[in-house]
mmCIF file of C-alpha atoms in Angstrom:
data_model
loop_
_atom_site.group_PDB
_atom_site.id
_atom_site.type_symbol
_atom_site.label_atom_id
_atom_site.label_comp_id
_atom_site.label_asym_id
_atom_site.label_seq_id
_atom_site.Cartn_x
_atom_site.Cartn_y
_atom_site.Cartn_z
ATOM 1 C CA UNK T 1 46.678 -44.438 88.055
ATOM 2 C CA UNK T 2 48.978 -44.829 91.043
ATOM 3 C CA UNK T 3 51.521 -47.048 88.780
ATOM 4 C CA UNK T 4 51.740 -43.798 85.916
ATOM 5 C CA UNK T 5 52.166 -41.704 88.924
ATOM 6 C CA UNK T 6 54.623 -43.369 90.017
ATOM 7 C CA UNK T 7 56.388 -43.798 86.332
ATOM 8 C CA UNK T 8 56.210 -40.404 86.026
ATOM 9 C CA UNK T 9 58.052 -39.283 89.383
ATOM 10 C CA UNK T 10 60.895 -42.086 88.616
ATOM 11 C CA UNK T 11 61.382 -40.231 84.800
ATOM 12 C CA UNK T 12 61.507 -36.758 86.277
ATOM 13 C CA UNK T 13 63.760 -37.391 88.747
ATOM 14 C CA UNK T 14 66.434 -38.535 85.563
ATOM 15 C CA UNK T 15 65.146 -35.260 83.656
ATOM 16 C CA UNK T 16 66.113 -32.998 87.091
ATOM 17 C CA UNK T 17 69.483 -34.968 87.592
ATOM 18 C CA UNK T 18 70.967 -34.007 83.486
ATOM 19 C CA UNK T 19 74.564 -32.435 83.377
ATOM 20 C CA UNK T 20 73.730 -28.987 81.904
ATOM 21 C CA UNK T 21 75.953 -28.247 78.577
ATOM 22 C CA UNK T 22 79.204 -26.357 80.069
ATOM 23 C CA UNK T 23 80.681 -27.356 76.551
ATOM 24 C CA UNK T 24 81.722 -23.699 76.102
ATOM 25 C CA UNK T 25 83.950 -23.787 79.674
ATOM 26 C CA UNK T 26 86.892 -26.362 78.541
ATOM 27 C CA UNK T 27 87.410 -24.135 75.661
ATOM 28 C CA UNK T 28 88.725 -21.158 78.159
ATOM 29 C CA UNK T 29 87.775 -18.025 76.281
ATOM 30 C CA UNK T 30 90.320 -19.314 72.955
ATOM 31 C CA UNK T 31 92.893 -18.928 75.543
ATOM 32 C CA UNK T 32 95.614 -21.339 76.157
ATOM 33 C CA UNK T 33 95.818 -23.312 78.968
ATOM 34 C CA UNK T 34 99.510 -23.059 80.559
ATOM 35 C CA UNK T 35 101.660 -25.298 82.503
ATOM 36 C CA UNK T 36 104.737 -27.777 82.092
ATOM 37 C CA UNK T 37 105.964 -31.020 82.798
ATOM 38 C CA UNK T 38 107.389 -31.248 86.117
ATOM 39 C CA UNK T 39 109.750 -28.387 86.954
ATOM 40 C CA UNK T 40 110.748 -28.218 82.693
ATOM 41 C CA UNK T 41 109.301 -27.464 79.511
ATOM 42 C CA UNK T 42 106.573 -25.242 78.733
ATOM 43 C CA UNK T 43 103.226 -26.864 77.822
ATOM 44 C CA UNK T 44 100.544 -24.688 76.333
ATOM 45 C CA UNK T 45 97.332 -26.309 75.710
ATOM 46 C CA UNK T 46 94.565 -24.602 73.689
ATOM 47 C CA UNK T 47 91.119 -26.512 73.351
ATOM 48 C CA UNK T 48 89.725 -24.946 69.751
ATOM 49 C CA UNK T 49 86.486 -27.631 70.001
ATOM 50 C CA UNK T 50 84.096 -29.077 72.555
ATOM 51 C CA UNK T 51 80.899 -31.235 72.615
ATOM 52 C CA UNK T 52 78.977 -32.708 75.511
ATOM 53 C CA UNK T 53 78.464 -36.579 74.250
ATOM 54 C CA UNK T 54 74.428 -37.016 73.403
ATOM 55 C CA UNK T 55 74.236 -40.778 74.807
ATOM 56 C CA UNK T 56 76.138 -39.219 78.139
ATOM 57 C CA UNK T 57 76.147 -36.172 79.523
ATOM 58 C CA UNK T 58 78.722 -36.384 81.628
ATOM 59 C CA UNK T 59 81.451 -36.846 78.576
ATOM 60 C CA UNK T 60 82.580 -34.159 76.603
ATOM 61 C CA UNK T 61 84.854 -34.681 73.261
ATOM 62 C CA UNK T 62 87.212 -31.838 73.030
ATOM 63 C CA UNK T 63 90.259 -31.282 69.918
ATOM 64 C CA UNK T 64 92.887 -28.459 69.633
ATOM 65 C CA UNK T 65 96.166 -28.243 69.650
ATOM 66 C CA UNK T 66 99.302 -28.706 72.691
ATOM 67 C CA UNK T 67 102.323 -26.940 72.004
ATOM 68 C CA UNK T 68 106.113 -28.061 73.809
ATOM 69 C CA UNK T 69 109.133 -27.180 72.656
ATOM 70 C CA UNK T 70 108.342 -25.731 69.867
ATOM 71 C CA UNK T 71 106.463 -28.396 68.710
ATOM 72 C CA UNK T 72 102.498 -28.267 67.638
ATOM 73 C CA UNK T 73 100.683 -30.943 67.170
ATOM 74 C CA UNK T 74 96.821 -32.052 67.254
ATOM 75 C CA UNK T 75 95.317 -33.160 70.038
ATOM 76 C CA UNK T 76 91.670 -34.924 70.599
ATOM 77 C CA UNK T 77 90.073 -36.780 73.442
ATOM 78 C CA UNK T 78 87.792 -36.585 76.024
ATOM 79 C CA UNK T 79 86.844 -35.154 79.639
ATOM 80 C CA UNK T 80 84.359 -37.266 81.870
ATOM 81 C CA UNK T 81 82.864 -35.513 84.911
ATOM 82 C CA UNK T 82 83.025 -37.763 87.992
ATOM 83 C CA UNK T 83 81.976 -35.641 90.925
ATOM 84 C CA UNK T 84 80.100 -32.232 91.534
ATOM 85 C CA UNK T 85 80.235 -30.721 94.888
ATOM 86 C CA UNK T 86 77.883 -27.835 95.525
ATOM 87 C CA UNK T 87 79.212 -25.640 98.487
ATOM 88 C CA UNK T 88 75.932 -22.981 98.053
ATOM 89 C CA UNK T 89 77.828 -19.562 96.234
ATOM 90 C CA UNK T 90 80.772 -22.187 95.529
ATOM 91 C CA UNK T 91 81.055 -25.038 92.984
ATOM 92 C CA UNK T 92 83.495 -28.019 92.213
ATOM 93 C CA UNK T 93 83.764 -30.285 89.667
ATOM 94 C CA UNK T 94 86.302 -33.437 89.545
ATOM 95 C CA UNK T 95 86.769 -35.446 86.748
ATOM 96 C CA UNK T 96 89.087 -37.235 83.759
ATOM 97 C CA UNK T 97 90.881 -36.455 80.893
ATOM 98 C CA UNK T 98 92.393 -38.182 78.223
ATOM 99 C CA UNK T 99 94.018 -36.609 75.116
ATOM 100 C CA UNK T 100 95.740 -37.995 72.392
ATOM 101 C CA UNK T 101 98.657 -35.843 70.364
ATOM 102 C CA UNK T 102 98.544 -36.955 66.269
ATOM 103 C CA UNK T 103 101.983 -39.112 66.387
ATOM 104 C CA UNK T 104 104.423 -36.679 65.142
ATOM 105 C CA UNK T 105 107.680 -38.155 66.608
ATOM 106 C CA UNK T 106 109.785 -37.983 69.853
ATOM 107 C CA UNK T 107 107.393 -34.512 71.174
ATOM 108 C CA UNK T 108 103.751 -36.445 70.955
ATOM 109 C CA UNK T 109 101.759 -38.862 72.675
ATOM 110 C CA UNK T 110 99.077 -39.492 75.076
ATOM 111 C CA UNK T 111 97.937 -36.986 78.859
ATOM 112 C CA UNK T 112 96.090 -38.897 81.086
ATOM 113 C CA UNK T 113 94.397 -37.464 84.433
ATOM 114 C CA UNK T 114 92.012 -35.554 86.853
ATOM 115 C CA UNK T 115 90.906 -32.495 86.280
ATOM 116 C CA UNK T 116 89.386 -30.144 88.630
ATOM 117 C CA UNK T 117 87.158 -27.265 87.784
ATOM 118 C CA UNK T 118 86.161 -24.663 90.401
ATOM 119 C CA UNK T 119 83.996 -21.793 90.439
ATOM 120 C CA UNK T 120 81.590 -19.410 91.397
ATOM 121 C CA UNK T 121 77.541 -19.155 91.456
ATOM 122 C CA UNK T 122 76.133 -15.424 90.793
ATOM 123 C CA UNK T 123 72.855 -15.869 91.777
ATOM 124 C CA UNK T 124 71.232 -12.787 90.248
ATOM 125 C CA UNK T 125 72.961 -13.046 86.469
ATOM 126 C CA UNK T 126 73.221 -16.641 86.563
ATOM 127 C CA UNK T 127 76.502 -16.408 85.179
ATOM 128 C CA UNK T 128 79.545 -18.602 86.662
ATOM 129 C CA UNK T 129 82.438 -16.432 87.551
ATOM 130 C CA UNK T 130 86.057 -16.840 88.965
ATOM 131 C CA UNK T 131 86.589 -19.842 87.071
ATOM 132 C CA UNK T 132 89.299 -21.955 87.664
ATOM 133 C CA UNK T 133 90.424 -25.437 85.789
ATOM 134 C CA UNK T 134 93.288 -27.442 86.852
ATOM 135 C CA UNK T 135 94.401 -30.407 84.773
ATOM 136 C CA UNK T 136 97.009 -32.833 86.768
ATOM 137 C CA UNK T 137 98.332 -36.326 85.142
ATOM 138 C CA UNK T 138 100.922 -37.660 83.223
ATOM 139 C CA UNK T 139 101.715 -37.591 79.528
ATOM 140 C CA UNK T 140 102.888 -41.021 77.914
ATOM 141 C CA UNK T 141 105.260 -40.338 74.672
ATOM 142 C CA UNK T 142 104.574 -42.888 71.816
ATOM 143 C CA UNK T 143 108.548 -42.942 70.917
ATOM 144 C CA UNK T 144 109.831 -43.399 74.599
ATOM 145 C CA UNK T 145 108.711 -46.140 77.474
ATOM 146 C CA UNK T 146 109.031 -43.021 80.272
ATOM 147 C CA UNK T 147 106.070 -40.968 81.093
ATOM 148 C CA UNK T 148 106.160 -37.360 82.412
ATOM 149 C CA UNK T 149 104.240 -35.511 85.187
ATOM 150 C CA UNK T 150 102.196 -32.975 83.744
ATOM 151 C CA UNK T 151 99.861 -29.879 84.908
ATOM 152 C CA UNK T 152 98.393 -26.810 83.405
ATOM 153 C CA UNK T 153 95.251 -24.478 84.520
ATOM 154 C CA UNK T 154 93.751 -21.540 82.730
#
């Protein structure tokens, strides 16, 4: 009896300790994310898709579409949370990203980076408000051997 006990208290503790589904977050509303690389060029990022990865719940598989210089192209990859810090009303979470354009010339290639998503606890509605995602890396062309510095928050 005191070994199922025991079983059972190890399981629950995995069951208590699941990543809820924030799938819905990293695609902002079907807005674009906005930023640029370094101090030039535009960069609009929109994230169309998103799915939290069934064999681990901290990875999520995202597509949409990055636009630069007039440029669209495709984008897919994923977003792997590494850190949550719980500051009571206030939450944080820190992670990485890694995207991959469809290679459509000189404009496409590959972000890599952290990402940082911030935000608030409402208690009473349950609801997270004052959101606040910031994605910081670089972006590696496939045509070129220089990467960029790259950033962009919703």
């Amino acid at each position: 009896m005191k070994k199922l006990f025991a079983l059972l208290v190890f399981c629950s503790g995995f069951v208590i300790a699941q990543m809820p589904n924030i799938s819905k977050v990293w695609t902002n509303n079907n807005l674009p994310y906005n930023g640029g690389f370094g101090e030039k060029s535009p960069l609009k990022i929109m994230l169309l898709t998103s799915e939290q990865n069934k064999k681990n719940d901290q990875e999520y598989f995202v597509s949409g579409q990055s636009t630069k210089e007039n440029t669209d192209a495709k984008l897919e990859g994923s977003m792997t949370v590494k850190k949550y810090k719980d500051f009571k009303k206030r939450g944080k979470l820190f992670g990485n990203y890694e995207f991959a354009e469809e290679n459509t010339g000189n404009n496409s290639g590959i972000y890599k980076g952290k990402f940082i998503f911030s935000f608030d606890w409402d208690k009473d509605t349950k609801q997270v408000t004052n959101k606040k995602i910031e994605f910081k890396g670089k972006w590696y062309p496939y045509q070129k051997s220089k990467e960029e510095v790259t950033f962009w928050v919703n």
